[in-house]
Short mmCIF file of C-alpha atoms in Angstrom, two decimals:
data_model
loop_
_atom_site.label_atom_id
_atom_site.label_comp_id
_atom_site.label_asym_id
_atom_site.label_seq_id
_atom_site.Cartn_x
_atom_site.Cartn_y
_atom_site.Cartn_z
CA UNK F 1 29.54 -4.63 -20.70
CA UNK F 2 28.01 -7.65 -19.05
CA UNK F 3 24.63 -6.27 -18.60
CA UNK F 4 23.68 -5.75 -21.99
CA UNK F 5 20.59 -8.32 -22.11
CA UNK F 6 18.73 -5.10 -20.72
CA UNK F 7 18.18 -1.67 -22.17
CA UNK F 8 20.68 0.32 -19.60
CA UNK F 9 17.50 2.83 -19.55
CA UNK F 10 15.75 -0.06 -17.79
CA UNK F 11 18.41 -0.85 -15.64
CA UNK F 12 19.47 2.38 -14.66
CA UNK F 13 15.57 2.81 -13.68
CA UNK F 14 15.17 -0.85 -11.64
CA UNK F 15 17.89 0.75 -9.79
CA UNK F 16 16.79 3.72 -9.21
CA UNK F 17 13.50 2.01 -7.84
CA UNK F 18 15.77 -0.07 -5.41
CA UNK F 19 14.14 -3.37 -7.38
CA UNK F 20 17.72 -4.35 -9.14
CA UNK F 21 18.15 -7.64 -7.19
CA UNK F 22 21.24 -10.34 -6.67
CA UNK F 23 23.74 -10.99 -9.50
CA UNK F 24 22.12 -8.36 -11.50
CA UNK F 25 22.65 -5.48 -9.26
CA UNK F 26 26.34 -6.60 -8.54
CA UNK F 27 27.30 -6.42 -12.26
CA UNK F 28 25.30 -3.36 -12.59
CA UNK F 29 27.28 -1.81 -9.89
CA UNK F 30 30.31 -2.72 -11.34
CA UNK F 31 29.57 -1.55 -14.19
CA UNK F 32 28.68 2.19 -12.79
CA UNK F 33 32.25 1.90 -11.50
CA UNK F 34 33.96 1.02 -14.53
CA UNK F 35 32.41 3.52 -16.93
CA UNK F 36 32.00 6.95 -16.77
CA UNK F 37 29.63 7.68 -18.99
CA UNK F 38 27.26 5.18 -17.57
CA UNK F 39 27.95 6.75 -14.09
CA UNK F 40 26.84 10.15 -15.05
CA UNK F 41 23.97 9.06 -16.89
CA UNK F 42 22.77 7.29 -13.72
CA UNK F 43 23.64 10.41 -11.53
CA UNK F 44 21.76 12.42 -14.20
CA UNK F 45 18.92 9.81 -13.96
CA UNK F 46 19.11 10.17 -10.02
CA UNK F 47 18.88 14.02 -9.85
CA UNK F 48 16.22 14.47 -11.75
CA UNK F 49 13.89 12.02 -9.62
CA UNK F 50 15.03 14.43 -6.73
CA UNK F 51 13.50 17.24 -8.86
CA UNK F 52 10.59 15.92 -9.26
CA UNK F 53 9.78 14.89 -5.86
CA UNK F 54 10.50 18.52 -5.39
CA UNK F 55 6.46 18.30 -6.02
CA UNK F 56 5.71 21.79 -3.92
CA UNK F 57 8.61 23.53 -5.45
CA UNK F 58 6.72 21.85 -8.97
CA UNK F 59 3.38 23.31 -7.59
CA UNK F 60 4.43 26.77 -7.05
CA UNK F 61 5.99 26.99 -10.61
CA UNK F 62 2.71 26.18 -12.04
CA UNK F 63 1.13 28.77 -10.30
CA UNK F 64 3.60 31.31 -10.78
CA UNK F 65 2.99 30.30 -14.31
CA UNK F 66 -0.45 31.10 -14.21
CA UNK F 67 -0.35 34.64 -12.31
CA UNK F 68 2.06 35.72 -14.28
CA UNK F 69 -0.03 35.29 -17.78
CA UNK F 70 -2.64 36.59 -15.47
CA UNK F 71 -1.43 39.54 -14.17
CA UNK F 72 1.16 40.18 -17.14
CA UNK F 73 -0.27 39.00 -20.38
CA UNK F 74 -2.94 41.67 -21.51
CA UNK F 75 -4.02 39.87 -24.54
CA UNK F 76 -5.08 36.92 -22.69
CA UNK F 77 -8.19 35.46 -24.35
CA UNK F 78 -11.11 36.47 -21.91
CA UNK F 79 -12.30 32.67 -21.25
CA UNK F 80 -8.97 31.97 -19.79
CA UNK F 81 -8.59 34.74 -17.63
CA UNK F 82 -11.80 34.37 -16.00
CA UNK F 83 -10.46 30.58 -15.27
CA UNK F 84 -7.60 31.56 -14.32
CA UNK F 85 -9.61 34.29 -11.56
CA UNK F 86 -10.75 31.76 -8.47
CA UNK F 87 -13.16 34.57 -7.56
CA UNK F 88 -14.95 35.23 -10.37
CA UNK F 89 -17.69 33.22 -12.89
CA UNK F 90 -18.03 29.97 -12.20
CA UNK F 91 -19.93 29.45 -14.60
CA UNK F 92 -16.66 29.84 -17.14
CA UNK F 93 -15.01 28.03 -14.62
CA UNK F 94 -17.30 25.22 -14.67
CA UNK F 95 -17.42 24.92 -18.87
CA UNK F 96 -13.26 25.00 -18.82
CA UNK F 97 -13.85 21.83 -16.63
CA UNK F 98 -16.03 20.22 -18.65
CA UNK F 99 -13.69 20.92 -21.80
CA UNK F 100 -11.09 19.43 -19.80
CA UNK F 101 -13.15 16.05 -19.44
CA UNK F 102 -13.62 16.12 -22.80
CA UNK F 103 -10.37 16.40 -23.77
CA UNK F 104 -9.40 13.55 -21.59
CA UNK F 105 -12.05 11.67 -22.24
CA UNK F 106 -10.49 8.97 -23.94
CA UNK F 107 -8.87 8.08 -21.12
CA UNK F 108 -11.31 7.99 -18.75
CA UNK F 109 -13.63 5.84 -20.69
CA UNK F 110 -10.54 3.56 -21.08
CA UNK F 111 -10.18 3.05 -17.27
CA UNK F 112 -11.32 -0.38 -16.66
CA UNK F 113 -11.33 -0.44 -12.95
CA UNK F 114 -11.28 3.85 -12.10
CA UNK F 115 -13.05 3.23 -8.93
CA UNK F 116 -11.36 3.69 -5.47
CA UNK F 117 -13.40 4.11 -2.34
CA UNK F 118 -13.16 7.07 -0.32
CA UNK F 119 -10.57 6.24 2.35
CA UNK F 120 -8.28 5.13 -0.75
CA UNK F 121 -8.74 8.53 -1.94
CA UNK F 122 -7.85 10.60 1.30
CA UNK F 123 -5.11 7.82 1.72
CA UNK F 124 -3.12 8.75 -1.96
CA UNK F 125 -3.65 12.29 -1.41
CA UNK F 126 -3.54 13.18 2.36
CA UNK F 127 -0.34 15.23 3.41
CA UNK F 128 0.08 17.09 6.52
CA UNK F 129 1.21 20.64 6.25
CA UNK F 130 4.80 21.25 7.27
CA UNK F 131 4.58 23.34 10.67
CA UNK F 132 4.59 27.25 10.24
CA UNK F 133 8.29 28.80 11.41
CA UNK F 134 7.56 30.97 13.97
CA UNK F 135 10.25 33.56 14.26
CA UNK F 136 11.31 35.64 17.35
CA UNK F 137 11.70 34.39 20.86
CA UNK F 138 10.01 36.77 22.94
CA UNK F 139 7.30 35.33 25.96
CA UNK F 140 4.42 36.18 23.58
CA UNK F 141 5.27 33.57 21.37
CA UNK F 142 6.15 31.29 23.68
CA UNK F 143 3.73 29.43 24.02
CA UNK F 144 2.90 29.28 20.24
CA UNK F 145 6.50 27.89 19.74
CA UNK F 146 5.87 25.56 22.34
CA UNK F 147 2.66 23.87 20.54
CA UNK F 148 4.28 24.35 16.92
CA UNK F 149 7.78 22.36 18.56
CA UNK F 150 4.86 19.65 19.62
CA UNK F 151 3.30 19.59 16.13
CA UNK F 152 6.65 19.58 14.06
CA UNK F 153 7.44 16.45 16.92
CA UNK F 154 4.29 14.32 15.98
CA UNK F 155 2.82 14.79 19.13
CA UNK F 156 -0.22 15.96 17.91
CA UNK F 157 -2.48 15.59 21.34
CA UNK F 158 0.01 17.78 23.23
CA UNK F 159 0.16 20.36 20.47
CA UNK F 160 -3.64 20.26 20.20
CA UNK F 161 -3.95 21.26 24.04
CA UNK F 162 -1.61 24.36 23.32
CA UNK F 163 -3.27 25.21 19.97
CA UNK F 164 -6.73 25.76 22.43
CA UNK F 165 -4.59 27.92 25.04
CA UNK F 166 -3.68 30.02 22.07
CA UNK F 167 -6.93 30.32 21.24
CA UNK F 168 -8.51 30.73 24.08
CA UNK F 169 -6.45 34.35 24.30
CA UNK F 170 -6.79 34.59 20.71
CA UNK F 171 -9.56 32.35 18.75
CA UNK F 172 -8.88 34.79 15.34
CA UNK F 173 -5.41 33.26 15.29
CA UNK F 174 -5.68 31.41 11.78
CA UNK F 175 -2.43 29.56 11.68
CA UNK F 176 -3.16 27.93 15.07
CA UNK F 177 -6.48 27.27 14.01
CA UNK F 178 -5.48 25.89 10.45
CA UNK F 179 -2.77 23.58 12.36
CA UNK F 180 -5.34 22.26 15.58
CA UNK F 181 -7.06 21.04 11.88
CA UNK F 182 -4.24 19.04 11.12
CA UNK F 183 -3.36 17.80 14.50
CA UNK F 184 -7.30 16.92 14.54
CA UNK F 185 -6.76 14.59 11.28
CA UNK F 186 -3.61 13.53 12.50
CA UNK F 187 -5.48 11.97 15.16
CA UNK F 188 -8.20 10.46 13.21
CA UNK F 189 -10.80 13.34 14.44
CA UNK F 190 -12.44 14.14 11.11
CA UNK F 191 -15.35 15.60 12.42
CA UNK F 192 -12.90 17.52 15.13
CA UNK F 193 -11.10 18.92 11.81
CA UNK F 194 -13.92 20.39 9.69
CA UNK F 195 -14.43 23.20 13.17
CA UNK F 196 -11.45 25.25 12.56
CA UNK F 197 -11.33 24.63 8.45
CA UNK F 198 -14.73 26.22 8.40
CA UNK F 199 -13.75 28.97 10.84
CA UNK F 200 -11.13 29.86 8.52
CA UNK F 201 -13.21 29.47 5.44
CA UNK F 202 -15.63 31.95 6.74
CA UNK F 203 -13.18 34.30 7.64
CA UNK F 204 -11.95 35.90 4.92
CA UNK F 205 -8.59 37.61 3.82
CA UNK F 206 -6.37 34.81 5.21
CA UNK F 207 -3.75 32.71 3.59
CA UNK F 208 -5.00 29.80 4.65
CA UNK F 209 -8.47 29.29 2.86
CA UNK F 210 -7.28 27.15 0.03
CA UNK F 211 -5.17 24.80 2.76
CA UNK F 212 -8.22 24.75 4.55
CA UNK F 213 -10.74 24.69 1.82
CA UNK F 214 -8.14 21.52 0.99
CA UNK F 215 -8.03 19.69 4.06
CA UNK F 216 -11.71 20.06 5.02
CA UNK F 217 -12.85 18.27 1.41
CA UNK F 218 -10.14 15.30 2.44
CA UNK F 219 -12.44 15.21 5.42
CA UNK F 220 -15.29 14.97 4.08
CA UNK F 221 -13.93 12.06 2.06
CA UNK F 222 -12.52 10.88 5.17
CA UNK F 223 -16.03 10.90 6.79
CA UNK F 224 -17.79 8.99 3.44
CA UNK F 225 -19.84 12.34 3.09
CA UNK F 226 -19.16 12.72 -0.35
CA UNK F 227 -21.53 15.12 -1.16
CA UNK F 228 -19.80 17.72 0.72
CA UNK F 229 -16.57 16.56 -0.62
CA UNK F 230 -17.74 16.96 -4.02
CA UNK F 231 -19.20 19.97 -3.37
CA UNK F 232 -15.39 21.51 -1.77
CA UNK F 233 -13.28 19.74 -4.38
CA UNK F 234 -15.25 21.45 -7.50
CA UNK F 235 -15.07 24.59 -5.68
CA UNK F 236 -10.97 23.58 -5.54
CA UNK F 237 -11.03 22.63 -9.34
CA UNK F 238 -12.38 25.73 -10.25
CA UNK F 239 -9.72 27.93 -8.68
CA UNK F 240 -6.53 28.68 -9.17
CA UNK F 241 -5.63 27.02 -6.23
CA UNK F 242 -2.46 24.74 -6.34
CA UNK F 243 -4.67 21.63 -5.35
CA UNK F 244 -6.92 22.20 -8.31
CA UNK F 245 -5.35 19.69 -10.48
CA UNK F 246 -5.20 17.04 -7.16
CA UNK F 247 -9.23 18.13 -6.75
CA UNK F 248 -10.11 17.62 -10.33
CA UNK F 249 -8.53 13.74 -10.02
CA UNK F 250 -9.92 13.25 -6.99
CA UNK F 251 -13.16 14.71 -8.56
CA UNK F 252 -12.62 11.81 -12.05
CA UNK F 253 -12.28 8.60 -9.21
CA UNK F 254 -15.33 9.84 -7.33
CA UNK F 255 -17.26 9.96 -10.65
CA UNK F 256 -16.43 6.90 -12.14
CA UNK Y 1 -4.88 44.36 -0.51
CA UNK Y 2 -2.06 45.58 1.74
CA UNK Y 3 0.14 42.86 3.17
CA UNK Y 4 3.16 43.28 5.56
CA UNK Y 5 6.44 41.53 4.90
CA UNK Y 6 6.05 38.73 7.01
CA UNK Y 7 2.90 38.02 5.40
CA UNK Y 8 4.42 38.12 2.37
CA UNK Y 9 6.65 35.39 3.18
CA UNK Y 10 3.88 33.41 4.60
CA UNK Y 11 1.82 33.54 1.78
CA UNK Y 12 4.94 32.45 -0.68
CA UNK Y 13 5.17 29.21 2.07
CA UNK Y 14 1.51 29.06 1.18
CA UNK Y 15 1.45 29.36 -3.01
CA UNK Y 16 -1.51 31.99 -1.79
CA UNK Y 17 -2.78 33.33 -5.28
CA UNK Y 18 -3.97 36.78 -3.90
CA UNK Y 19 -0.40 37.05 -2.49
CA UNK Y 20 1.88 35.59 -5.63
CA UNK Y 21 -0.91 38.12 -7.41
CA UNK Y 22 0.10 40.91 -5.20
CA UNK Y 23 3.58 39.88 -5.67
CA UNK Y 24 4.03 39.90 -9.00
CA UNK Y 25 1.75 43.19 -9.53
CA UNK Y 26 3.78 45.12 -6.86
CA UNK Y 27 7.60 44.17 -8.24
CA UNK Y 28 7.48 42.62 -11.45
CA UNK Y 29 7.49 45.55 -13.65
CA UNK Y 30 10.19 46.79 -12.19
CA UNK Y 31 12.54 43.66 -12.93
CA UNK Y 32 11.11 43.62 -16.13
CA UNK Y 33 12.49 47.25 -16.36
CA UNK Y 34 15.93 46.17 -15.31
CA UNK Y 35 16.39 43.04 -17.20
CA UNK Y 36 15.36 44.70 -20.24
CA UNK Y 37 17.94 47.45 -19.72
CA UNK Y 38 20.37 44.81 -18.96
CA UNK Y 39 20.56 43.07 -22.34
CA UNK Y 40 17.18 40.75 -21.41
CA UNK Y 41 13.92 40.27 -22.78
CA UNK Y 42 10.86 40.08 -21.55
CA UNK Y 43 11.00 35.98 -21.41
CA UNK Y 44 14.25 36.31 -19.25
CA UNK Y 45 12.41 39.03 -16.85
CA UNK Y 46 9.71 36.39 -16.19
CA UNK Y 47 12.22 33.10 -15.61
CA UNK Y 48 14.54 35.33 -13.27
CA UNK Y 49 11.78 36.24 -11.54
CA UNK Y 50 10.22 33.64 -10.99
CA UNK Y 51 13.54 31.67 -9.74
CA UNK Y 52 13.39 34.81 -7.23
CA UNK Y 53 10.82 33.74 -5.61
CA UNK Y 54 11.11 29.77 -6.11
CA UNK Y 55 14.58 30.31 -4.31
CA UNK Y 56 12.51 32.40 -1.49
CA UNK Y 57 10.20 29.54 -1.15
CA UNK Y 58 12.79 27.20 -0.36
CA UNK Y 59 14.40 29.37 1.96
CA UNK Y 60 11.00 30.16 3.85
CA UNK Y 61 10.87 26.75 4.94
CA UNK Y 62 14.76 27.37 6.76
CA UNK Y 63 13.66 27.93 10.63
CA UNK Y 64 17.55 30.14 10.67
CA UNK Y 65 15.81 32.81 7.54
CA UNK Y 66 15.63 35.70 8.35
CA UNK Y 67 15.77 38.98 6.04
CA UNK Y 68 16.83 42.23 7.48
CA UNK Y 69 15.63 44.30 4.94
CA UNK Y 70 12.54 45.42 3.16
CA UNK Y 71 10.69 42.29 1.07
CA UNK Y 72 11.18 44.38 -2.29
CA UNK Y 73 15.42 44.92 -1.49
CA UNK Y 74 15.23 41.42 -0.91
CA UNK Y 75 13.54 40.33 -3.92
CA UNK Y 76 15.52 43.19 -6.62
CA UNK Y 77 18.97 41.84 -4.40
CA UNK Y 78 18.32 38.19 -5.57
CA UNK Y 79 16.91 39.00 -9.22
CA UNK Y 80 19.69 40.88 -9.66
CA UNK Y 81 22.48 38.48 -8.54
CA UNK Y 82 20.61 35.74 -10.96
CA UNK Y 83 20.65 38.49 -13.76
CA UNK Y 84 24.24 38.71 -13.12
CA UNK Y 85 24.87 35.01 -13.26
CA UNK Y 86 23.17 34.21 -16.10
CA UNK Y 87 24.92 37.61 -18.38
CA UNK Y 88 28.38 35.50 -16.99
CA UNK Y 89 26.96 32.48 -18.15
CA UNK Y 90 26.22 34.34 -21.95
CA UNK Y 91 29.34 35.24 -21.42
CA UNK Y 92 27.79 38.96 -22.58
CA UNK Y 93 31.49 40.79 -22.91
CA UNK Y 94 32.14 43.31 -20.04
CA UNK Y 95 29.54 42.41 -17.37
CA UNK Y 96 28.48 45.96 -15.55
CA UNK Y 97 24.85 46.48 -14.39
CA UNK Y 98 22.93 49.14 -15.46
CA UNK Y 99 21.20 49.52 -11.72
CA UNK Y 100 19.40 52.16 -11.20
CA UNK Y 101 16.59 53.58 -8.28
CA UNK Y 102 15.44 50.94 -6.29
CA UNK Y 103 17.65 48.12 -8.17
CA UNK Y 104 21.15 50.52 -7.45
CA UNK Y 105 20.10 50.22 -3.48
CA UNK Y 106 19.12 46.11 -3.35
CA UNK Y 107 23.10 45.05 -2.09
CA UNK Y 108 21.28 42.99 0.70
CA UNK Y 109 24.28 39.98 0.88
CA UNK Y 110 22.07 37.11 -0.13
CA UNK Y 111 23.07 33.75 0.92
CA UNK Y 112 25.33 31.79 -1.63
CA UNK Y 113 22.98 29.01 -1.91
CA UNK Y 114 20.39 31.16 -4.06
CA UNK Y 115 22.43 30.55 -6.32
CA UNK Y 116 23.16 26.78 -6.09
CA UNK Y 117 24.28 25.46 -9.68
CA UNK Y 118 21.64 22.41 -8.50
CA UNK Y 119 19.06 24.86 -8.52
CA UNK Y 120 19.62 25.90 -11.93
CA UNK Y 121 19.51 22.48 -13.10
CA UNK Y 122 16.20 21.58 -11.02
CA UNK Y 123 14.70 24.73 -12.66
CA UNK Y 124 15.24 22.73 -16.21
CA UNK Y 125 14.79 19.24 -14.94
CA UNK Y 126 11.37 20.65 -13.49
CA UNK Y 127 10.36 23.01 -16.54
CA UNK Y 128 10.38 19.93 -18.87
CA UNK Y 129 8.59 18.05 -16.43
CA UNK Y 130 5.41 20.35 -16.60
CA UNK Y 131 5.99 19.90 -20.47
CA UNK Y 132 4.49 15.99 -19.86
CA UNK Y 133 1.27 15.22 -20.54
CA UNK Y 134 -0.90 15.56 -17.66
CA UNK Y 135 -1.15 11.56 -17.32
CA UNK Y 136 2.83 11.46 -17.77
CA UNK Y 137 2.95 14.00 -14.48
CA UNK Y 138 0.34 12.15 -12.39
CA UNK Y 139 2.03 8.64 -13.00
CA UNK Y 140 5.17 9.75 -11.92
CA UNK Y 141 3.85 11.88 -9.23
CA UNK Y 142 2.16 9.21 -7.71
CA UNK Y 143 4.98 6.89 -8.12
CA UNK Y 144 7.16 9.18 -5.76
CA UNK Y 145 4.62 9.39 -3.62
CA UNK Y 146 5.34 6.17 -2.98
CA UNK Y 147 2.27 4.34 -4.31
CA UNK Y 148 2.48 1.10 -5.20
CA UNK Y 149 2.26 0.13 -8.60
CA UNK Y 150 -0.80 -1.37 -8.13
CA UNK Y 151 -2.36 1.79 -6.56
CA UNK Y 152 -0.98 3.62 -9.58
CA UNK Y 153 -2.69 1.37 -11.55
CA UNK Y 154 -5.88 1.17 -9.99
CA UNK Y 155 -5.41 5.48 -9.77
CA UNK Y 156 -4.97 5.68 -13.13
CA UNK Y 157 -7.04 2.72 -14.57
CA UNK Y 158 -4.47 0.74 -15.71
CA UNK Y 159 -5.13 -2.76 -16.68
CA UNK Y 160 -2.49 -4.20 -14.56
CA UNK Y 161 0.90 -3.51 -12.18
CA UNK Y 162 3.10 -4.65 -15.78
CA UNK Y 163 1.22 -1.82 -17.72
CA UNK Y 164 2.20 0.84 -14.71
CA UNK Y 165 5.75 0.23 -14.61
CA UNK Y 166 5.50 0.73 -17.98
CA UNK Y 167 4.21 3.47 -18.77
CA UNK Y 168 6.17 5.27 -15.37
CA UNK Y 169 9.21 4.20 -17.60
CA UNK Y 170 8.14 5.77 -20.64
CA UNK Y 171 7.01 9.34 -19.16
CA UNK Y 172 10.58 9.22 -17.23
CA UNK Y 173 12.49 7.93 -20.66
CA UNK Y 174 10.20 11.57 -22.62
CA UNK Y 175 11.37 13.80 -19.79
CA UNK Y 176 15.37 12.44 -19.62
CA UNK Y 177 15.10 12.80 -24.40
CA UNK Y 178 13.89 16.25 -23.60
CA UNK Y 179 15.98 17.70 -20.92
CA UNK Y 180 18.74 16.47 -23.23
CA UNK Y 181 17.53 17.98 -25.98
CA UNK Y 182 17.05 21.74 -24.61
CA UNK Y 183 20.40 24.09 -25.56
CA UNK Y 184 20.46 24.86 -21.77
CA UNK Y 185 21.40 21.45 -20.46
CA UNK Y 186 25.20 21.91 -22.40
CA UNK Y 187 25.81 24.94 -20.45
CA UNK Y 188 24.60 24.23 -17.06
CA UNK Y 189 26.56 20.44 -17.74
CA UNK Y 190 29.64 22.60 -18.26
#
């Protein structure tokens, strides 16, 4: 095999990352066609990078993870159950976070140069939200599948003007509000944003508090109010929300 | 908390803890019940399960879902289907459920794509990966979220762009040595 000079690992990687360049990549590629075995390692190699951009599907394991020990595992050791419990002490909460900078401690006094300014922040870990399927086709929801057809199309100024005649008929609606959040950021209205977040924080027994609870802290970052942001993200960390880890690194750059 | 089916589904789309709580209160004993009678263990109630409702998740997100039954047929149609899969896979001699009450009903026809053979191998591909070390994840998170490896490095407080590739090799060179080395990766190579 001509490309021997390099661990295959490596190469199979570099090309993987698309940064296999020139001669190199030709001989690589004829080697995938010439042997098997290095063509299924590299298709092994290749599928498991799809997994793990599968990073929601990733997310949702976690947390099934955690709910069942929670609501399954009756021996569970007291401190971790309360962690595990976004509602109650947060004072337990607050020491399992503190072990956990402990315990990665090391690390962070290793980082020479942890610190990255806010808008770096809300840049690595903004994401909008995938519009909500709305299912049925009757009038009633025609308008909502109207704005949500506008959202999922980027056109986030259109949608927003059909989000408020939702709401006008309808200002409980949380999805529409949690979306007209989005569409807000989408459009570089932070301030715009935090409205319907902190409608939907208030209003309890919705699905959409830790989304919002989420979005508004990426705000705040947004905004260079960090105090605020800190304030939402440790309230994030603390939970069992599936941002928590996200919150808890956002929480390590802020406080370097 | 009572929730309607659609809210159900909503709150999966979410990863909403008071519903996945709800969830798992409502219809997990139950599997657990049938898995067990079904030559399982406890261990293999919780992983079919959960693929239950990692393979609703995915589907949730399909504008064409739709179920036309109640959430808990749905749910005890797909764990069982899975439960029968993986007793074929054990190759556990003379496969016939033991189904019984609510499982004997659950004969919803479930789309063939719950049970994907990719899916199975994403389930181990994705167990190991939560297996890394929490740095391990992050680095290779970030790196398919397209950050440069400079960002990565400056993320992560790396001392330089060499030290980030490096170390994003490394965590993907751990996860490949043990997906390889777990018993499951023969069979579902097979």
């Amino acid at each position: 095999m001509k490309t021997l000079e390099k661990d295959l690992l490596e190469l199979i990687d570099e090309k993987l990352s698309g940064e296999l360049m020139g001669e190199e990549l030709e001989s690589f590629e004829k080697d995938l066609k010439d042997d098997p075995d290095l063509m299924a390692e590299f298709e092994l190699h290749e599928e498991i990078d799809e997994a793990i951009q599968e990073s929601e599907v990733i997310e949702l394991r976690k947390k099934l993870d955690l709910v069942h020990d929670l609501t399954q595992n009756k021996k569970q050791p007291g401190l971790l159950r309360t962690i595990l419990r976004h509602k109650l002490s947060r004072i337990a909460a607050a020491s399992f976070v503190v072990l956990l900078i402990i315990t990665s401690v090391s690390l962070y006094l290793l980082r020479p140069d942890g610190n990255m300014s806010n808008d770096n922040l809300f840049k690595i870990y903004y994401q909008p939200d995938a519009a909500l399927i709305i299912r049925g086709t009757d009038s009633q929801n025609a308008s909502l599948i109207q704005a949500f057809q506008l959202y999922e199309n980027k056109e986030y100024e259109s949608a927003l003007d059909h989000f408020a005649l939702v709401l006008e008929g309808d200002g409980d609606n949380i999805p529409v509000q949690f979306y007209s959040g989005i569409s807000n950021i989408e459009l570089g209205q932070y301030r715009n944003a935090l409205q319907p977040f902190s409608f939907i924080m208030e209003h309890k027994q919705n699905l959409y508090i830790e989304r919002a609870e989420w979005y508004a802290a990426l705000c705040y970052l947004k905004l260079n109010d960090t105090e605020n942001a800190v304030e939402l993200f440790r309230k994030i960390s603390h939970s069992s929300s599936f941002n928590k880890d996200k919150a808890h690194e956002i929480l390590k750059s802020i406080q370097d | 908390m009572h929730y309607i089916e659609e809210s159900l589904l909503e709150g999966i789309r979410l990863h909403d803890s008071d519903t996945l709580e709800y969830i798992y209160k409502k219809f997990f004993p139950s599997v657990k019940a049938f898995v067990n009678n079904n030559s399982g263990n406890e261990d293999d109630a919780r992983d079919v399960f959960q693929e239950a409702i990692v393979a609703i998740y995915r589907k949730v997100n399909d504008e064409s879902f739709a179920i036309t039954c109640s959430f808990k047929t749905y749910v005890y149609a797909i764990v069982k289907n899975l439960w029968l899969k993986e007793l074929e896979k054990r190759k556990t001699s003379g496969v016939k459920l033991n189904a019984e009450g609510e499982f004997e009903i659950a004969e919803e026809p479930v789309d063939g794509s719950f049970f994907d053979p990719k899916s199975e191998r994403f389930k181990l591909y994705q167990k190991h990966f939560l297996t890394l070390s929490e740095d391990c994840q992050k680095v290779l998170r970030l790196f398919f979220a397209k950050q440069s490896l400079q960002e990565i490095s400056q993320t992560m407080g790396f001392g330089s762009e060499k030290y980030a590739k490096k170390r994003k090799f490394q965590c993907k060179e751990i996860l490949v040595k043990r997906i390889k080395n777990d018993p499951e990766f023969n069979k579902i190579r097979q």
